[in-house]
Structure formats: structure tokens, C-alpha cells
């Protein structure tokens, strides 16, 4: 089964392996595979699920809602997000204005078919809305019981500090940040993690397996496996391409003996690696089919010894991205149209 961790300084626990449905549900995989994978997650002890209004332009929330239909609400932790443009893409259908945040939560609750979400997250920082307006809107949504906790995604250390202070002033909890983090993408270690630790904010980390690359299934100079994300023309292939370089794929192959020595599969090693960081509350994994989750959940509770961690560092250090400045490039300077 899967272990639980507290989210930030709150009393709220999440399954340390959380299942997310970006680029898979209502896109790469059909609804029956999506629903079967959610049911497998539940069977394996994953109770925390992450989605966003923008995934498959709102359709991913509908699939997740259907898959969770009939489950006792109190036994689930459901997360969604707001920021990116959806729907009619009018001038107010984007960003973190009070208007878009309220439209966003109402749409998400309808599509997910729930009365509340456990965590409502700012999917990026909005440089066009005063942060006071954003935090006030989130606080009002919490007071209305439509969301229980507030989180953000890919905020910088300074933005986290400011958001956290405002949330505190408003009497609500900003408990989490959702950044990309894997043994290949370590940019949060420099400033985001130390700042978050000081504030009592957890990381819920996305793409812990670098979108499947750290499973070792993509071999340098070889055709990509049929049906994998790298073949998904709808959107997956475009997102994974940042890691599909021969030097990266060659370095990843060096993990094969390290995983074997640790008695783990490559996906388990990748997920266990992010969970060694105590500021990480959950590894937010994706899966295109149920069998992948059977493999991946075995990373829960694994302790990697110092020699294993050092061997991973040595294998990946020439290609791992560590520059904290990368976080500053993630939120768009102007809202996307
Ligand atoms: P991962 O790094 O876990 O990649 C998941 C993909 O890897 C799967 O869809 C599958 O792709 C492949 N895979 C999974 N398990 C295995 C296995 N055992 N063996 C071989 N291949 C495997 O995470 P994602 O990139 O999917 O991101 C996870 C979640 O993070 C998202 O669903 C979303 O909730 C969140 N996210 C948040 C973002 C943000 O801005 N806040 C941005 C992106 C993601 P396949 O079978 O197709 O090859």
C-alpha cells in the first residue's frame, strides 16, 4: 500500500504517490483505459488525484469525475488548478483574476461532479493580476467551502513568500507548490525548497519520471516504443522532447545497474529518488495504463542509501538541470491569449 505524508504545515495527508491525468485522459488514452487506471490506483492505495481545468481543454476533469463516481468523497483527495485559458478563450478566461478564479472553481466542481476540491492550485503566477486580488479570491473560495486548501504551481521563492504571507493574513493556508522535479530536473533544490521548508509549504512534484524517460525505455539512437508518450502526436510527444536527446538517454541507461543493485525497477528508482527529499509530500505520477501503477507504487516507503544516491548523482550530473533561474522562466510574463 501507499504511505501518506502531511501537506505543508497542515493536518491534511496525501498519498505520497498521487495520480495525475495530464496528456493521458481524454487525449492519449481512451476513457475505458483512463477509468481502469484510476480504479487500479484506488485498488493499490492511491487516494490522491490531480487534474486541471486546462487538461484536454476541460475534458480530463470530466473523465476523472466519472472514474471516481460512487467512491466515498471523504476517502479521496482531489486537486485541480486554474490559470491557463479554457473554453471560449475570452479576455477574462485566463489568469488569476477574481473573475477567472471564481469561474474556474465553478466549472471544475461541475465537471468533477463534487461539492468541493481538497486543493485548489494557481497553475502559474499571473503577472497581470495583483497577488492581493488572487489570494483574496482563493481565501473566499476556501471560506465558501468550495476548496479546503490553497496551493500554487511553479512559483518562485519570492512569490511563495509573498503568497504565504497574504494567505496567513487572510486566515487561510497556502500548503503546497507544484513544480517539476526529477533526478533530471533539480531546479527547485537551490531556493524553492529551502524557502518552502522555512514557510511550511510542501512540494507536490510533477513528472518525477521525466515523463517516462527515467523508466529507461527510450534508448539512444533507437526508435521510440510504440504507444509511448513520445509517439503521442496530440500533445505528449511535444512535451517529452526536451528530454529526448542522446546524451540524456545515454546517461539514463547508466541507472540500470544502480536500480538492479537496489532491487528496484527503473521507474521505482526514479520515484523513490524524489521521495527522499523531505520537502516533497507527493510524487505526482502519470500512467497510461494500470500495469504501470502496479510497478510505480512499489516506490512508496523505499529508502535509498547514500551510496545509491551518490551513484545516481554521478550518472546524471552531466545532463541534470539544476539552475534555480529556470523557475523564473516557467510562468509567462504576459497571460497567454
Ligand atoms: P511521469 O514523469 O510519472 O510520467 C508518466 C508517464 O511515464 C506515463 O504516462 C507513461 O507514459 C510513462 N510511464 C509511467 N509509468 C511507467 C512505467 N512503469 N514504465 C514505463 N513507462 C511508464 O509524470 P507526468 O509527466 O505524466 O506528470 C504527472 C502529473 O503531474 C500530471 O498528470 C499532472 O497531474 C502533473 N503535471 C503538472 C504540471 C504543472 O504545471 N503543474 C505540468 C505537468 C504535469 P507512456 O506509457 O505514454 O510512455
Coordinates of C-alpha atoms and ligand atoms in Angstrom, one line a residue:
X1 CA 0.0 0.0 0.0
X2 CA 1.0 3.6 -0.3
X3 CA 2.3 5.8 2.6
X4 CA 0.8 9.2 3.5
X5 CA 2.6 12.5 4.1
X6 CA 1.3 15.8 5.5
X7 CA 0.8 18.6 3.1
X8 CA 2.8 21.6 4.4
X9 CA 2.2 22.6 7.9
X10 CA -1.4 21.4 7.8
X11 CA -3.1 18.3 9.3
X12 CA -4.1 17.1 5.8
X13 CA -2.5 14.0 4.5
X14 CA -2.0 12.9 0.9
X15 CA -0.9 9.6 -0.6
X16 CA 2.8 10.1 -1.3
X17 CA 2.2 8.6 -4.8
X18 CA -0.5 10.8 -6.4
X19 CA -2.0 10.0 -9.8
X20 CA -2.3 12.9 -12.3
X21 CA -4.1 12.8 -15.7
X22 CA -2.3 15.4 -17.8
X23 CA -1.9 14.4 -21.5
X24 CA -3.4 11.0 -20.9
X25 CA -7.1 11.2 -20.0
X26 CA -9.4 12.4 -22.8
X27 CA -6.3 12.7 -25.0
X28 CA -3.6 9.9 -25.4
X29 CA -5.8 7.2 -23.9
X30 CA -9.4 6.3 -24.3
X31 CA -11.9 6.6 -21.5
X32 CA -12.1 2.9 -20.6
X33 CA -8.3 2.8 -20.2
X34 CA -8.4 6.0 -18.1
X35 CA -11.1 4.7 -15.8
X36 CA -9.4 1.3 -15.4
X37 CA -6.2 3.1 -14.4
X38 CA -8.0 5.3 -11.8
X39 CA -9.6 2.2 -10.4
X40 CA -6.3 0.4 -10.3
X41 CA -4.8 3.4 -8.4
X42 CA -7.6 3.1 -5.8
X43 CA -7.0 -0.7 -5.5
X44 CA -3.3 0.0 -4.9
X45 CA -4.0 2.5 -2.2
X46 CA -3.6 5.8 -4.1
X47 CA -6.3 8.1 -2.9
X48 CA -5.0 11.5 -4.1
X49 CA -5.7 12.6 -7.7
X50 CA -4.5 15.7 -9.5
X51 CA -6.0 17.3 -12.6
X52 CA -6.5 20.8 -14.1
X53 CA -9.2 22.6 -16.0
X54 CA -6.8 23.0 -18.9
X55 CA -6.1 19.3 -19.3
X56 CA -7.6 18.2 -22.6
X57 CA -9.4 21.6 -22.5
X58 CA -11.6 20.6 -19.5
X59 CA -12.3 17.0 -20.7
X60 CA -9.8 15.4 -18.3
X61 CA -11.7 16.7 -15.3
X62 CA -14.9 15.1 -16.7
X63 CA -13.1 11.7 -17.1
X64 CA -11.7 11.8 -13.6
X65 CA -15.1 12.7 -12.2
X66 CA -16.6 9.7 -13.9
X67 CA -13.9 7.4 -12.8
X68 CA -14.3 8.5 -9.1
X69 CA -18.1 8.4 -9.2
X70 CA -19.5 6.3 -6.4
X71 CA -16.4 6.5 -4.2
X72 CA -16.9 7.9 -0.7
X73 CA -15.8 11.5 -1.0
X74 CA -14.2 11.6 2.4
X75 CA -11.7 8.9 1.3
X76 CA -10.4 10.9 -1.7
X77 CA -8.2 13.9 -2.0
X78 CA -9.0 15.7 -5.3
X79 CA -6.8 18.5 -6.6
X80 CA -7.3 20.8 -9.6
X81 CA -5.9 24.1 -10.9
X82 CA -6.7 27.4 -12.6
X83 CA -4.7 29.9 -14.7
X84 CA -4.5 28.7 -18.4
X85 CA -7.1 29.7 -20.9
X86 CA -10.0 27.3 -21.4
X87 CA -13.4 27.3 -23.0
X88 CA -14.3 30.3 -25.2
X89 CA -10.9 32.0 -24.5
X90 CA -12.4 35.4 -23.9
X91 CA -10.4 38.2 -22.2
X92 CA -11.3 37.0 -18.7
X93 CA -10.9 33.3 -19.4
X94 CA -7.3 33.2 -18.3
X95 CA -5.1 34.2 -15.4
X96 CA -5.7 34.6 -11.6
X97 CA -8.2 37.5 -11.5
X98 CA -11.0 37.1 -9.1
X99 CA -13.3 36.7 -12.1
X100 CA -11.4 33.8 -13.6
X101 CA -10.7 32.1 -10.3
X102 CA -14.4 32.0 -9.5
X103 CA -15.5 30.9 -13.0
X104 CA -12.7 28.4 -12.8
X105 CA -13.8 26.7 -9.5
X106 CA -17.4 26.6 -10.5
X107 CA -16.6 24.9 -13.8
X108 CA -14.2 22.4 -12.2
X109 CA -16.7 21.4 -9.4
X110 CA -19.3 20.8 -12.1
X111 CA -17.0 18.7 -14.3
X112 CA -15.6 16.7 -11.4
X113 CA -19.1 16.3 -10.1
X114 CA -18.1 17.1 -6.5
X115 CA -19.1 19.7 -3.9
X116 CA -15.5 20.7 -3.1
X117 CA -11.9 20.1 -4.1
X118 CA -9.4 19.4 -1.4
X119 CA -6.7 21.6 -3.0
X120 CA -7.2 24.4 -5.5
X121 CA -4.0 25.5 -7.2
X122 CA -2.8 28.5 -9.1
X123 CA -1.4 26.7 -12.1
X124 CA 1.2 29.5 -12.7
X125 CA 2.0 33.0 -11.4
X126 CA -0.1 35.8 -13.1
X127 CA 2.0 38.9 -13.6
X128 CA -1.1 40.8 -14.7
X129 CA -3.1 40.4 -11.5
X130 CA -2.2 41.9 -8.2
X131 CA -1.3 39.0 -5.9
X132 CA -3.6 40.5 -3.2
X133 CA -6.6 40.1 -5.6
X134 CA -5.6 36.5 -6.3
X135 CA -5.1 35.5 -2.7
X136 CA -8.3 37.2 -1.6
X137 CA -10.3 35.2 -4.2
X138 CA -8.7 31.9 -3.1
X139 CA -9.4 32.8 0.5
X140 CA -13.1 33.5 -0.3
X141 CA -13.3 30.1 -2.1
X142 CA -12.0 28.4 1.0
X143 CA -14.5 30.3 3.2
X144 CA -17.3 29.2 0.9
X145 CA -16.1 25.6 1.4
X146 CA -15.5 25.0 -2.4
X147 CA -11.9 24.3 -1.7
X148 CA -10.2 23.2 1.6
X149 CA -6.6 24.3 1.0
X150 CA -4.7 26.5 -1.4
X151 CA -1.7 25.6 -3.5
X152 CA 0.3 27.0 -6.3
X153 CA 2.4 25.6 -9.2
X154 CA 5.9 26.7 -10.3
X155 CA 6.0 29.8 -8.2
X156 CA 9.4 31.3 -7.4
X157 CA 10.8 31.5 -3.8
X158 CA 9.8 35.2 -3.6
X159 CA 6.3 34.6 -4.9
X160 CA 5.8 31.8 -2.4
X161 CA 6.9 34.1 0.4
X162 CA 4.5 36.8 -0.7
X163 CA 1.6 34.4 -1.3
X164 CA 2.2 32.7 2.0
X165 CA 2.2 35.9 4.0
X166 CA -1.0 37.1 2.3
X167 CA -2.8 33.8 2.9
X168 CA -1.8 33.9 6.6
X169 CA -3.1 37.5 6.9
X170 CA -6.4 36.3 5.3
X171 CA -6.6 33.3 7.7
X172 CA -6.2 30.5 5.1
X173 CA -3.4 28.0 4.4
X174 CA -1.1 28.0 1.4
X175 CA 0.2 24.5 1.8
X176 CA 1.8 23.4 -1.4
X177 CA 3.7 24.3 -4.5
X178 CA 3.6 22.0 -7.6
X179 CA 6.9 22.2 -9.5
X180 CA 8.6 19.9 -12.0
X181 CA 11.2 17.7 -10.1
X182 CA 13.1 14.6 -11.0
X183 CA 16.7 13.3 -11.0
X184 CA 17.0 15.1 -14.4
X185 CA 15.3 18.4 -13.4
X186 CA 16.5 19.6 -10.0
X187 CA 16.0 23.4 -10.3
X188 CA 13.9 23.7 -7.1
X189 CA 16.7 22.5 -4.8
X190 CA 18.5 25.8 -4.8
X191 CA 15.9 28.3 -3.5
X192 CA 12.3 27.0 -3.8
X193 CA 12.8 24.0 -1.4
X194 CA 14.7 25.9 1.4
X195 CA 12.2 28.7 1.3
X196 CA 9.2 26.3 1.3
X197 CA 10.7 24.4 4.2
X198 CA 11.0 27.6 6.2
X199 CA 7.4 28.5 5.4
X200 CA 5.8 25.1 5.9
X201 CA 5.0 24.6 2.3
X202 CA 5.3 21.1 0.6
X203 CA 6.2 20.3 -2.9
X204 CA 3.9 18.0 -5.0
X205 CA 6.3 17.2 -7.8
X206 CA 5.3 16.7 -11.4
X207 CA 6.9 14.4 -13.9
X208 CA 9.1 12.6 -11.3
X209 CA 9.9 10.1 -14.1
X210 CA 10.7 12.9 -16.6
X211 CA 7.6 11.8 -18.5
X212 CA 8.7 8.2 -18.7
X213 CA 12.3 8.9 -19.8
X214 CA 13.7 7.7 -16.4
X215 CA 12.0 4.4 -16.9
X216 CA 14.9 3.7 -19.3
X217 CA 12.6 2.6 -22.1
X218 CA 13.8 5.2 -24.6
X219 CA 17.2 4.1 -26.0
X220 CA 19.6 6.5 -27.6
X221 CA 19.6 6.2 -31.4
X222 CA 16.7 3.7 -31.3
X223 CA 13.1 4.1 -32.5
X224 CA 10.7 5.0 -29.6
X225 CA 8.5 2.3 -28.2
X226 CA 5.0 2.0 -29.9
X227 CA 2.2 3.7 -27.9
X228 CA 4.6 5.6 -25.6
X229 CA 4.2 9.3 -24.9
X230 CA 7.0 10.1 -27.4
X231 CA 4.6 8.8 -30.1
X232 CA 1.6 10.9 -28.9
X233 CA 1.0 13.5 -31.6
X234 CA -1.9 15.1 -29.7
X235 CA 0.5 16.7 -27.2
X236 CA 2.7 14.2 -25.3
X237 CA 5.4 14.0 -27.9
X238 CA 5.8 17.7 -27.9
X239 CA 6.2 17.9 -24.1
X240 CA 8.6 15.0 -23.7
X241 CA 11.0 16.1 -26.5
X242 CA 13.1 18.3 -24.1
X243 CA 14.4 15.0 -22.6
X244 CA 14.7 13.0 -25.9
X245 CA 18.4 13.9 -26.5
X246 CA 21.0 11.1 -27.0
X247 CA 23.3 12.5 -24.1
X248 CA 20.3 12.4 -21.7
X249 CA 19.1 8.9 -22.8
X250 CA 22.7 7.6 -22.6
X251 CA 23.1 8.9 -19.1
X252 CA 19.8 7.4 -18.0
X253 CA 21.0 3.9 -19.2
X254 CA 23.7 4.2 -16.6
X255 CA 21.0 3.9 -13.9
X256 CA 20.1 0.3 -15.0
X257 CA 22.8 -1.4 -12.8
X258 CA 22.1 1.1 -9.9
X259 CA 18.4 0.1 -9.9
X260 CA 19.2 -3.6 -10.1
X261 CA 21.7 -3.3 -7.2
X262 CA 19.0 -1.5 -5.1
X263 CA 16.5 -4.3 -6.1
X264 CA 14.2 -1.8 -7.8
X265 CA 12.8 -1.3 -11.3
X266 CA 13.9 1.9 -13.1
X267 CA 10.5 3.6 -12.6
X268 CA 10.6 2.7 -8.9
X269 CA 14.1 4.2 -8.6
X270 CA 13.1 7.4 -10.2
X271 CA 10.0 7.9 -8.0
X272 CA 11.8 6.8 -4.8
X273 CA 14.5 9.4 -5.6
X274 CA 12.1 12.4 -5.4
X275 CA 10.5 10.9 -2.3
X276 CA 13.9 11.0 -0.5
X277 CA 13.5 14.8 -0.4
X278 CA 11.7 15.5 2.9
X279 CA 10.1 18.7 1.5
X280 CA 8.3 16.5 -1.2
X281 CA 4.8 15.5 0.0
X282 CA 3.9 13.5 -3.1
X283 CA 5.4 12.2 -6.3
X284 CA 2.7 13.2 -8.9
X285 CA 3.0 10.3 -11.3
X286 CA 1.3 9.7 -14.7
X287 CA 0.3 6.4 -16.2
X288 CA -1.2 5.5 -19.5
X289 CA -2.2 2.0 -18.3
X290 CA -2.9 0.2 -15.0
X291 CA 0.2 -2.1 -15.0
X292 CA 2.4 1.0 -14.8
X293 CA 0.9 2.0 -11.5
X294 CA 1.4 -1.6 -10.1
X295 CA 5.1 -1.1 -10.8
X296 CA 5.3 2.5 -9.7
X297 CA 3.5 2.3 -6.3
X298 CA 6.2 0.0 -5.0
X299 CA 8.4 3.1 -4.7
X300 CA 6.4 4.1 -1.7
X301 CA 8.4 3.7 1.5
X302 CA 11.7 2.9 -0.2
X303 CA 14.8 4.3 1.4
X304 CA 17.7 4.8 -0.9
X305 CA 21.1 4.6 0.8
X306 CA 23.8 7.3 0.5
X307 CA 25.8 5.1 -2.0
X308 CA 22.8 4.7 -4.3
X309 CA 22.0 8.5 -4.2
X310 CA 25.7 9.2 -5.0
X311 CA 25.7 6.8 -7.9
X312 CA 22.6 8.4 -9.3
X313 CA 24.2 11.8 -9.0
X314 CA 27.4 10.6 -10.7
X315 CA 25.4 9.0 -13.6
X316 CA 23.2 12.0 -14.3
X317 CA 25.2 15.1 -13.2
X318 CA 26.4 15.9 -16.8
X319 CA 22.8 16.2 -18.0
X320 CA 20.7 17.1 -15.0
X321 CA 19.4 20.7 -15.0
X322 CA 20.0 22.4 -11.6
X323 CA 19.9 26.2 -12.3
X324 CA 17.3 27.8 -10.0
X325 CA 16.8 30.6 -12.6
X326 CA 14.8 28.0 -14.7
X327 CA 11.8 28.5 -12.3
X328 CA 11.7 32.2 -13.3
X329 CA 11.1 31.1 -17.0
X330 CA 8.0 28.9 -16.3
X331 CA 5.2 31.4 -15.6
X332 CA 4.5 33.5 -18.8
X333 CA 5.5 37.2 -18.5
X334 CA 2.1 38.0 -20.2
X335 CA -1.0 36.0 -20.0
X336 CA -1.4 33.6 -22.9
X337 CA -4.1 34.6 -25.3
Ligands
LIG1 P1 5.7 11.0 -15.1 O1 7.1 11.5 -15.1 O2 5.3 10.0 -14.0 O3 5.4 10.3 -16.5 C1 4.3 9.5 -16.7 C2 4.4 8.7 -18.0 O4 5.5 7.9 -18.0 C3 3.2 7.8 -18.2 O5 2.1 8.5 -18.7 C4 3.8 6.7 -19.1 O6 3.8 7.2 -20.4 C5 5.2 6.6 -18.6 N1 5.3 5.6 -17.5 C6 4.7 5.6 -16.3 N2 5.0 4.5 -15.6 C7 5.8 3.8 -16.4 C8 6.4 2.5 -16.2 N3 6.2 1.8 -15.0 N4 7.2 2.0 -17.2 C9 7.3 2.7 -18.3 N5 6.7 3.9 -18.6 C10 6.0 4.4 -17.6 O7 4.6 12.1 -14.9 P2 3.8 13.0 -15.9 O8 4.7 13.7 -16.9 O9 2.7 12.2 -16.5 O10 3.2 14.1 -14.9 C11 2.4 13.6 -13.8 C12 1.4 14.6 -13.4 O11 2.0 15.8 -13.0 C13 0.4 15.0 -14.5 O12 -0.6 14.1 -14.7 C14 -0.2 16.3 -13.8 O13 -1.1 15.9 -12.8 C15 1.1 16.9 -13.2 N6 1.7 17.9 -14.0 C16 1.6 19.2 -13.6 C17 2.2 20.2 -14.3 C18 2.1 21.6 -13.8 O14 2.4 22.6 -14.5 N7 1.6 21.8 -12.5 C19 2.8 20.0 -15.6 C20 2.9 18.6 -16.0 C21 2.3 17.6 -15.2 P3 3.6 6.3 -21.7 O15 3.1 5.0 -21.3 O16 2.7 7.0 -22.6 O17 5.0 6.2 -22.3

